[in-house]
PDB file of C-alpha atoms in Angstrom:
ATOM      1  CA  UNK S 178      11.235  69.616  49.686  1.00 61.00           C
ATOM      2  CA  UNK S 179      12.639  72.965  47.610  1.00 72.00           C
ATOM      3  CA  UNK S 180      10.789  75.815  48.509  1.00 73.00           C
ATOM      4  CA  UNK S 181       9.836  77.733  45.288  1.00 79.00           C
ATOM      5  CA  UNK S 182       7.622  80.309  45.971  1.00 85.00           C
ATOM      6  CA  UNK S 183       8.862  83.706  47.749  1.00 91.00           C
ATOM      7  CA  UNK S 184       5.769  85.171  49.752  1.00 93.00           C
ATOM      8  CA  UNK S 185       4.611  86.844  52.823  1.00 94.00           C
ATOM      9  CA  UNK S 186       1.709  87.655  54.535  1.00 95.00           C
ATOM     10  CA  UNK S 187       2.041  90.647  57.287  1.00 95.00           C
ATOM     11  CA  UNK S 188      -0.320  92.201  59.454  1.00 95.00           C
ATOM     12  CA  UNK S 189       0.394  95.192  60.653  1.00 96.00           C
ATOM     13  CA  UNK S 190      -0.464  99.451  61.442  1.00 97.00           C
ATOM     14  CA  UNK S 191       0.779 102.076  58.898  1.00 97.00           C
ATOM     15  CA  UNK S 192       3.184 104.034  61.225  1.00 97.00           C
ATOM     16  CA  UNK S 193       3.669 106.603  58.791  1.00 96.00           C
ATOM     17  CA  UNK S 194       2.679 108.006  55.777  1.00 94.00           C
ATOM     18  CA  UNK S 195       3.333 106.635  52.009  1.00 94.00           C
ATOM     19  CA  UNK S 196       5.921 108.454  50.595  1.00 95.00           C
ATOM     20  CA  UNK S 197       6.467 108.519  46.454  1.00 95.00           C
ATOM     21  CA  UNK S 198       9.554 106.398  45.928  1.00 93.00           C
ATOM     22  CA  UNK S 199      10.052 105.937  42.039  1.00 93.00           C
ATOM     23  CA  UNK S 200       8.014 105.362  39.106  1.00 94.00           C
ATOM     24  CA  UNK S 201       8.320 101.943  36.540  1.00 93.00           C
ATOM     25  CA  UNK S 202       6.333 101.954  33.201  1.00 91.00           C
ATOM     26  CA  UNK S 203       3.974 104.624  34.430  1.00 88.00           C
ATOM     27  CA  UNK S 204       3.049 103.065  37.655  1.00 90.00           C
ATOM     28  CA  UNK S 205       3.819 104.794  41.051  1.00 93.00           C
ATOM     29  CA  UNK S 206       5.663 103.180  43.847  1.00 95.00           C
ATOM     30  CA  UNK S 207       4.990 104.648  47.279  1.00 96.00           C
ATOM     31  CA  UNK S 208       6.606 102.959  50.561  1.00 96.00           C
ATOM     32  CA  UNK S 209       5.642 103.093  54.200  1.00 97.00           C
ATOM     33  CA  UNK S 210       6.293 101.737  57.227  1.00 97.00           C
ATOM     34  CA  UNK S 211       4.221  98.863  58.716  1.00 97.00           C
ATOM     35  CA  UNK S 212       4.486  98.119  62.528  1.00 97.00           C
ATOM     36  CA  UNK S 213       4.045  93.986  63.125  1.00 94.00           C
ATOM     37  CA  UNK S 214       3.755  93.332  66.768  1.00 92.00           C
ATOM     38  CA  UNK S 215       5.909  90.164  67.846  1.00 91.00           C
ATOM     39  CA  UNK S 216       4.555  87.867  70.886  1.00 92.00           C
ATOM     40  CA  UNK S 217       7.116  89.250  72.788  1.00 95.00           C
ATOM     41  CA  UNK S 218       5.203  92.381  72.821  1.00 92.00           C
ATOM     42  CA  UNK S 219       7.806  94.076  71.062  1.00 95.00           C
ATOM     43  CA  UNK S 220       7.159  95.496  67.307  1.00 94.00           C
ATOM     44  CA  UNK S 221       9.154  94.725  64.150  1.00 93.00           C
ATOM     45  CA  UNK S 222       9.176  98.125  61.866  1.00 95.00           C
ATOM     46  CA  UNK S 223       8.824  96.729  57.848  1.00 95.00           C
ATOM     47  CA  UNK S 224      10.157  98.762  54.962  1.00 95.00           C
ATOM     48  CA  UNK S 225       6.548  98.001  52.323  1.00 97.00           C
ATOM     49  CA  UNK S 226       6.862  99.094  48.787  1.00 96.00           C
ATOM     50  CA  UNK S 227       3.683  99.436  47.340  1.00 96.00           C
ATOM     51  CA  UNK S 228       2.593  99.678  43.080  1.00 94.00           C
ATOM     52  CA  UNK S 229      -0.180 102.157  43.269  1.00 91.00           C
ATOM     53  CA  UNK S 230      -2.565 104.195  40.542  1.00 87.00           C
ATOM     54  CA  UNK S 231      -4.527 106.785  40.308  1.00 84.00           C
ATOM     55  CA  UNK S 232      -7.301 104.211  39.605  1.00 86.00           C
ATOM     56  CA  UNK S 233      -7.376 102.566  42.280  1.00 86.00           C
ATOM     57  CA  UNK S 234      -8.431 103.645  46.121  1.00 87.00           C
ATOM     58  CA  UNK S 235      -6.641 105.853  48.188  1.00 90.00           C
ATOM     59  CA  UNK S 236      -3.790 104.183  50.251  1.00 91.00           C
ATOM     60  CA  UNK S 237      -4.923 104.140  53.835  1.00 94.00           C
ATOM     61  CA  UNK S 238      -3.249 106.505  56.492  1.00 94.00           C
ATOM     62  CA  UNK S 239      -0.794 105.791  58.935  1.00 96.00           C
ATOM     63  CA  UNK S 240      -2.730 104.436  62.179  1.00 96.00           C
ATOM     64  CA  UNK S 241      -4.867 102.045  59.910  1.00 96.00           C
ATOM     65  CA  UNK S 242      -4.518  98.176  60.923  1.00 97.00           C
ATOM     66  CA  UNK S 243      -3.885  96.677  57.122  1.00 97.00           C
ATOM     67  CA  UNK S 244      -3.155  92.368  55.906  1.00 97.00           C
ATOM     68  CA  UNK S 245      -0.166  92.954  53.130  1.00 96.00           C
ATOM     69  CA  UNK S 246       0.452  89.917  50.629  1.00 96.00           C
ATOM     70  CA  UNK S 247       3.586  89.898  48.707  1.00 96.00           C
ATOM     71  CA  UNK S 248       7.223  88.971  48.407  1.00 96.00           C
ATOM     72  CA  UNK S 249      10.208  90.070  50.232  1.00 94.00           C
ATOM     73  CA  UNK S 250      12.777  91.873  48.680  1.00 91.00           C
ATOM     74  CA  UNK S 251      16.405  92.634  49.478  1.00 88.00           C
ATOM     75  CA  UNK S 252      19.883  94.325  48.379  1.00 82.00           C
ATOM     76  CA  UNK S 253      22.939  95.033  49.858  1.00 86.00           C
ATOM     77  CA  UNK S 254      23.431  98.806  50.253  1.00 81.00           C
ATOM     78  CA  UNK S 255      27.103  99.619  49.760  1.00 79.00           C
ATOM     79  CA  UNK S 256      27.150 103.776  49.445  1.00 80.00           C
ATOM     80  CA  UNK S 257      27.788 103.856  53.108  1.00 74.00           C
ATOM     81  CA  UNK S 258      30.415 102.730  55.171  1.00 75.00           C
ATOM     82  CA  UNK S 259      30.409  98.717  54.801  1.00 73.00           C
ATOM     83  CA  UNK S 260      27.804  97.014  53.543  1.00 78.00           C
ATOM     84  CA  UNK S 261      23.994  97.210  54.959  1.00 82.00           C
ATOM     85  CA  UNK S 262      21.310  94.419  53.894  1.00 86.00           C
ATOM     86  CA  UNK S 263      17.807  96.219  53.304  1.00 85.00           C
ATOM     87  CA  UNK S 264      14.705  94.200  53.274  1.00 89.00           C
ATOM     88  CA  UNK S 265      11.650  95.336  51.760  1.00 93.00           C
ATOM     89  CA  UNK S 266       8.271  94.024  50.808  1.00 96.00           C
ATOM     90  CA  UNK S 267       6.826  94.196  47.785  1.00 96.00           C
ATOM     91  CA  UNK S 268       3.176  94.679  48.051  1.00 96.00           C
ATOM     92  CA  UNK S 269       1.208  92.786  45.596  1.00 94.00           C
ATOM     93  CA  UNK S 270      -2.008  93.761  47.853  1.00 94.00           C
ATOM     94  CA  UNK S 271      -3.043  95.601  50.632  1.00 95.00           C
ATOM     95  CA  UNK S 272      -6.415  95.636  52.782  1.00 94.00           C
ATOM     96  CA  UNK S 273      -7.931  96.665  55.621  1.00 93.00           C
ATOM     97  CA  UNK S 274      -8.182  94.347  58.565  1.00 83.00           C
ATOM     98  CA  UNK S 275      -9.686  94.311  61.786  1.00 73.00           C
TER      99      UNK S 275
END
């Protein structure tokens, strides 16, 4: 069976706080970083990219425990030395979880 659909569900803490990154069409993109623990006890650190307006409520500060739906995204960064694959998430929503 093809897999069509590209979409994630993460659950997670805000380890820091959203920081503008660029602006489409009017709308605001901030990103953050989400901390998903691993049963391993360890923690993967995830690069989310998040549409947000003035409209809507305030995104929550780092240390809040958040579910984020959306899609992963990823280039290959060459302005360094060799070439580095980032991975991001696209937010298409965020809430608070418990």
């Amino acid at each position: 069976m093809e897999q069509k659909e590209n979409r994630v569900v993460l659950r997670g803490t805000i380890v820091g706080e959203a920081e503008f990154s660029h602006r489409v069409h009017g709308i605001a993109f901030y990103r953050f970083p989400l901390s998903v623990p691993r049963l391993s006890g360890r923690e993967d650190r995830l690069n989310i990219l998040l549409a947000h307006t003035p409209e809507e409520p305030p995104i929550p500060p780092e240390g809040t425990f958040v579910q984020i739906e959306g899609e992963v995204r990823s280039f290959n960064n060459r302005s360094g030395i060799g070439s580095r694959l980032v991975i991001t998430v696209l937010a298409r929503s965020l809430t608070e979880s418990q």
